[in-house]
PDB file of C-alpha atoms in Angstrom:
ATOM      1  CA  MET U 247      80.443 243.774  43.641  1.00 49.00           C
ATOM      2  CA  ILE U 248      78.175 241.220  42.644  1.00 51.00           C
ATOM      3  CA  VAL U 249      79.285 238.809  45.683  1.00 51.00           C
ATOM      4  CA  LYS U 250      78.876 241.911  48.008  1.00 53.00           C
ATOM      5  CA  GLU U 251      75.534 242.626  46.997  1.00 53.00           C
ATOM      6  CA  LYS U 252      74.429 238.855  47.155  1.00 55.00           C
ATOM      7  CA  PHE U 253      75.510 238.295  50.485  1.00 57.00           C
ATOM      8  CA  PHE U 254      75.492 241.584  52.141  1.00 57.00           C
ATOM      9  CA  PRO U 255      72.475 243.554  50.829  1.00 58.00           C
ATOM     10  CA  LYS U 256      73.142 247.277  50.893  1.00 59.00           C
ATOM     11  CA  ASP U 257      70.355 248.279  53.189  1.00 64.00           C
ATOM     12  CA  SER U 258      69.867 245.163  55.238  1.00 68.00           C
ATOM     13  CA  ALA U 259      71.808 246.365  58.136  1.00 65.00           C
ATOM     14  CA  LYS U 260      70.354 249.661  57.974  1.00 68.00           C
ATOM     15  CA  GLU U 261      67.023 248.253  57.905  1.00 70.00           C
ATOM     16  CA  ALA U 262      67.739 245.782  60.728  1.00 64.00           C
ATOM     17  CA  ILE U 263      69.008 248.592  62.931  1.00 62.00           C
ATOM     18  CA  GLN U 264      65.700 250.551  62.180  1.00 62.00           C
ATOM     19  CA  LYS U 265      63.481 247.945  63.028  1.00 64.00           C
ATOM     20  CA  GLU U 266      65.311 247.318  66.235  1.00 62.00           C
ATOM     21  CA  GLN U 267      64.991 251.020  67.195  1.00 60.00           C
ATOM     22  CA  GLU U 268      61.042 250.897  66.362  1.00 65.00           C
ATOM     23  CA  LYS U 269      60.773 248.173  69.037  1.00 83.00           C
ATOM     24  CA  ILE U 270      62.082 250.254  71.732  1.00 91.00           C
ATOM     25  CA  GLY U 271      58.995 252.144  73.355  1.00 94.00           C
ATOM     26  CA  PRO U 272      59.365 255.485  74.719  1.00 96.00           C
ATOM     27  CA  LEU U 273      61.582 255.675  77.778  1.00 97.00           C
ATOM     28  CA  VAL U 274      60.715 257.400  81.120  1.00 97.00           C
ATOM     29  CA  GLU U 275      63.478 258.095  83.598  1.00 97.00           C
ATOM     30  CA  MET U 276      62.658 258.088  87.264  1.00 97.00           C
ATOM     31  CA  GLU U 277      64.276 260.353  89.914  1.00 96.00           C
ATOM     32  CA  GLU U 278      67.098 258.324  91.987  1.00 97.00           C
ATOM     33  CA  LEU U 279      65.630 256.400  94.862  1.00 97.00           C
ATOM     34  CA  PHE U 280      67.271 255.552  98.275  1.00 97.00           C
ATOM     35  CA  VAL U 281      65.251 252.821 100.026  1.00 97.00           C
ATOM     36  CA  ASN U 282      65.708 251.193 103.399  1.00 96.00           C
ATOM     37  CA  LEU U 283      65.832 247.574 102.879  1.00 95.00           C
ATOM     38  CA  ASP U 284      64.148 244.980 105.288  1.00 94.00           C
ATOM     39  CA  GLY U 285      66.625 243.565 107.833  1.00 92.00           C
ATOM     40  CA  GLY U 286      68.868 246.726 107.450  1.00 92.00           C
ATOM     41  CA  GLY U 287      70.787 248.310 104.646  1.00 93.00           C
ATOM     42  CA  PHE U 288      69.707 250.201 101.998  1.00 95.00           C
ATOM     43  CA  ILE U 289      69.413 250.408  98.432  1.00 96.00           C
ATOM     44  CA  ARG U 290      70.088 253.194  95.696  1.00 97.00           C
ATOM     45  CA  VAL U 291      68.453 252.749  92.477  1.00 97.00           C
ATOM     46  CA  GLU U 292      67.857 254.809  89.081  1.00 98.00           C
ATOM     47  CA  ILE U 293      64.885 253.200  87.035  1.00 98.00           C
ATOM     48  CA  THR U 294      63.923 253.849  83.484  1.00 98.00           C
ATOM     49  CA  LEU U 295      60.520 252.471  82.434  1.00 98.00           C
ATOM     50  CA  GLU U 296      59.991 251.490  78.850  1.00 98.00           C
ATOM     51  CA  GLY U 297      56.471 252.191  77.458  1.00 97.00           C
ATOM     52  CA  VAL U 298      54.552 250.028  75.122  1.00 96.00           C
ATOM     53  CA  ASN U 299      53.957 252.643  72.475  1.00 94.00           C
ATOM     54  CA  ALA U 300      54.236 256.414  71.858  1.00 91.00           C
ATOM     55  CA  LYS U 301      51.157 257.285  73.856  1.00 94.00           C
ATOM     56  CA  SER U 302      52.510 255.537  76.895  1.00 96.00           C
ATOM     57  CA  LYS U 303      54.885 258.164  77.892  1.00 96.00           C
ATOM     58  CA  GLU U 304      52.474 260.689  79.119  1.00 96.00           C
ATOM     59  CA  LYS U 305      50.473 257.974  80.856  1.00 96.00           C
ATOM     60  CA  ILE U 306      53.342 256.725  82.821  1.00 97.00           C
ATOM     61  CA  GLN U 307      54.696 260.142  83.424  1.00 97.00           C
ATOM     62  CA  ALA U 308      51.230 261.266  84.878  1.00 97.00           C
ATOM     63  CA  LYS U 309      51.350 258.333  87.447  1.00 97.00           C
ATOM     64  CA  GLU U 310      54.827 258.750  88.437  1.00 96.00           C
ATOM     65  CA  VAL U 311      54.499 259.766  92.108  1.00 97.00           C
ATOM     66  CA  PHE U 312      52.084 256.578  92.540  1.00 98.00           C
ATOM     67  CA  LEU U 313      54.971 254.621  90.574  1.00 98.00           C
ATOM     68  CA  ARG U 314      57.827 255.805  92.961  1.00 98.00           C
ATOM     69  CA  ASP U 315      55.466 254.775  95.780  1.00 98.00           C
ATOM     70  CA  LYS U 316      55.117 251.359  94.548  1.00 98.00           C
ATOM     71  CA  VAL U 317      58.886 250.919  94.131  1.00 98.00           C
ATOM     72  CA  ILE U 318      59.539 252.317  97.376  1.00 98.00           C
ATOM     73  CA  THR U 319      57.136 249.679  98.952  1.00 98.00           C
ATOM     74  CA  VAL U 320      58.481 246.788  96.920  1.00 98.00           C
ATOM     75  CA  LEU U 321      62.107 247.501  97.416  1.00 97.00           C
ATOM     76  CA  GLY U 322      61.450 248.117 101.377  1.00 97.00           C
ATOM     77  CA  SER U 323      60.001 244.753 101.566  1.00 97.00           C
ATOM     78  CA  LYS U 324      63.194 243.190 100.271  1.00 96.00           C
ATOM     79  CA  GLY U 325      66.264 241.794 102.072  1.00 94.00           C
ATOM     80  CA  PHE U 326      69.651 241.120 101.401  1.00 90.00           C
ATOM     81  CA  GLN U 327      69.163 237.776  99.220  1.00 91.00           C
ATOM     82  CA  ASP U 328      66.397 239.595  97.440  1.00 93.00           C
ATOM     83  CA  VAL U 329      68.246 242.568  95.808  1.00 93.00           C
ATOM     84  CA  GLN U 330      71.577 240.376  95.029  1.00 91.00           C
ATOM     85  CA  THR U 331      72.453 239.891  91.281  1.00 90.00           C
ATOM     86  CA  ASP U 332      71.146 236.233  91.078  1.00 92.00           C
ATOM     87  CA  ASN U 333      67.650 237.714  91.994  1.00 93.00           C
ATOM     88  CA  ARG U 334      67.767 241.000  89.894  1.00 94.00           C
ATOM     89  CA  GLU U 335      65.529 239.662  87.052  1.00 95.00           C
ATOM     90  CA  LYS U 336      63.044 238.356  89.428  1.00 96.00           C
ATOM     91  CA  LEU U 337      62.717 241.691  91.264  1.00 97.00           C
ATOM     92  CA  LYS U 338      62.305 243.505  87.807  1.00 97.00           C
ATOM     93  CA  LYS U 339      59.482 241.063  86.914  1.00 98.00           C
ATOM     94  CA  GLU U 340      57.888 241.765  90.410  1.00 98.00           C
ATOM     95  CA  LEU U 341      58.404 245.622  89.692  1.00 98.00           C
ATOM     96  CA  LEU U 342      56.940 245.298  86.266  1.00 98.00           C
ATOM     97  CA  THR U 343      54.130 243.473  87.284  1.00 98.00           C
ATOM     98  CA  GLU U 344      53.166 245.932  90.358  1.00 98.00           C
ATOM     99  CA  LEU U 345      53.801 248.952  88.346  1.00 98.00           C
ATOM    100  CA  ASN U 346      51.425 247.931  85.365  1.00 98.00           C
ATOM    101  CA  LYS U 347      48.652 247.470  87.895  1.00 98.00           C
ATOM    102  CA  ILE U 348      49.079 251.278  88.185  1.00 98.00           C
ATOM    103  CA  CYS U 349      49.677 252.063  84.755  1.00 96.00           C
ATOM    104  CA  ASN U 350      47.091 249.784  83.072  1.00 96.00           C
ATOM    105  CA  ASN U 351      49.885 247.593  81.374  1.00 97.00           C
ATOM    106  CA  GLU U 352      51.428 250.679  79.860  1.00 97.00           C
ATOM    107  CA  ILE U 353      55.003 249.667  80.789  1.00 98.00           C
ATOM    108  CA  LYS U 354      56.886 247.191  78.614  1.00 97.00           C
ATOM    109  CA  ASP U 355      60.292 247.003  80.843  1.00 97.00           C
ATOM    110  CA  VAL U 356      61.669 247.890  83.833  1.00 98.00           C
ATOM    111  CA  LEU U 357      65.457 248.815  83.378  1.00 97.00           C
ATOM    112  CA  PHE U 358      67.909 249.422  86.274  1.00 96.00           C
ATOM    113  CA  LYS U 359      70.154 252.363  85.258  1.00 96.00           C
ATOM    114  CA  ASN U 360      72.090 252.200  88.806  1.00 95.00           C
ATOM    115  CA  PHE U 361      71.514 249.653  91.077  1.00 95.00           C
ATOM    116  CA  VAL U 362      73.714 249.690  94.379  1.00 95.00           C
ATOM    117  CA  TYR U 363      72.952 248.263  97.871  1.00 92.00           C
ATOM    118  CA  GLN U 364      75.032 248.053 101.205  1.00 92.00           C
ATOM    119  CA  PHE U 365      74.378 246.243 104.306  1.00 88.00           C
TER     120      PHE U 365
END
């Protein structure tokens, strides 16, 4: 028992999980979007936005129509190469930057819940 408590404190795992969950901001799920891509084809995407703090959720939801419009505009300007797996992180960063312009930096992360493209 002494060895177990010395190397594996009782509450350390629980505390680690709790701290990790506290770092996750509120999540706002956007409705599924279908967007025509530049050069042909389309993309179907479901996006979840992570807020920076508890108050962010309301602020993000209040601007949802503007956020959807910006996502459609950004994705609609992309071609085949831009939406492939290799460029997905770059696309997420671009969306985060553009969406935060609308929400005054209330968004911590852009998460793709579903991401399908066809040409």
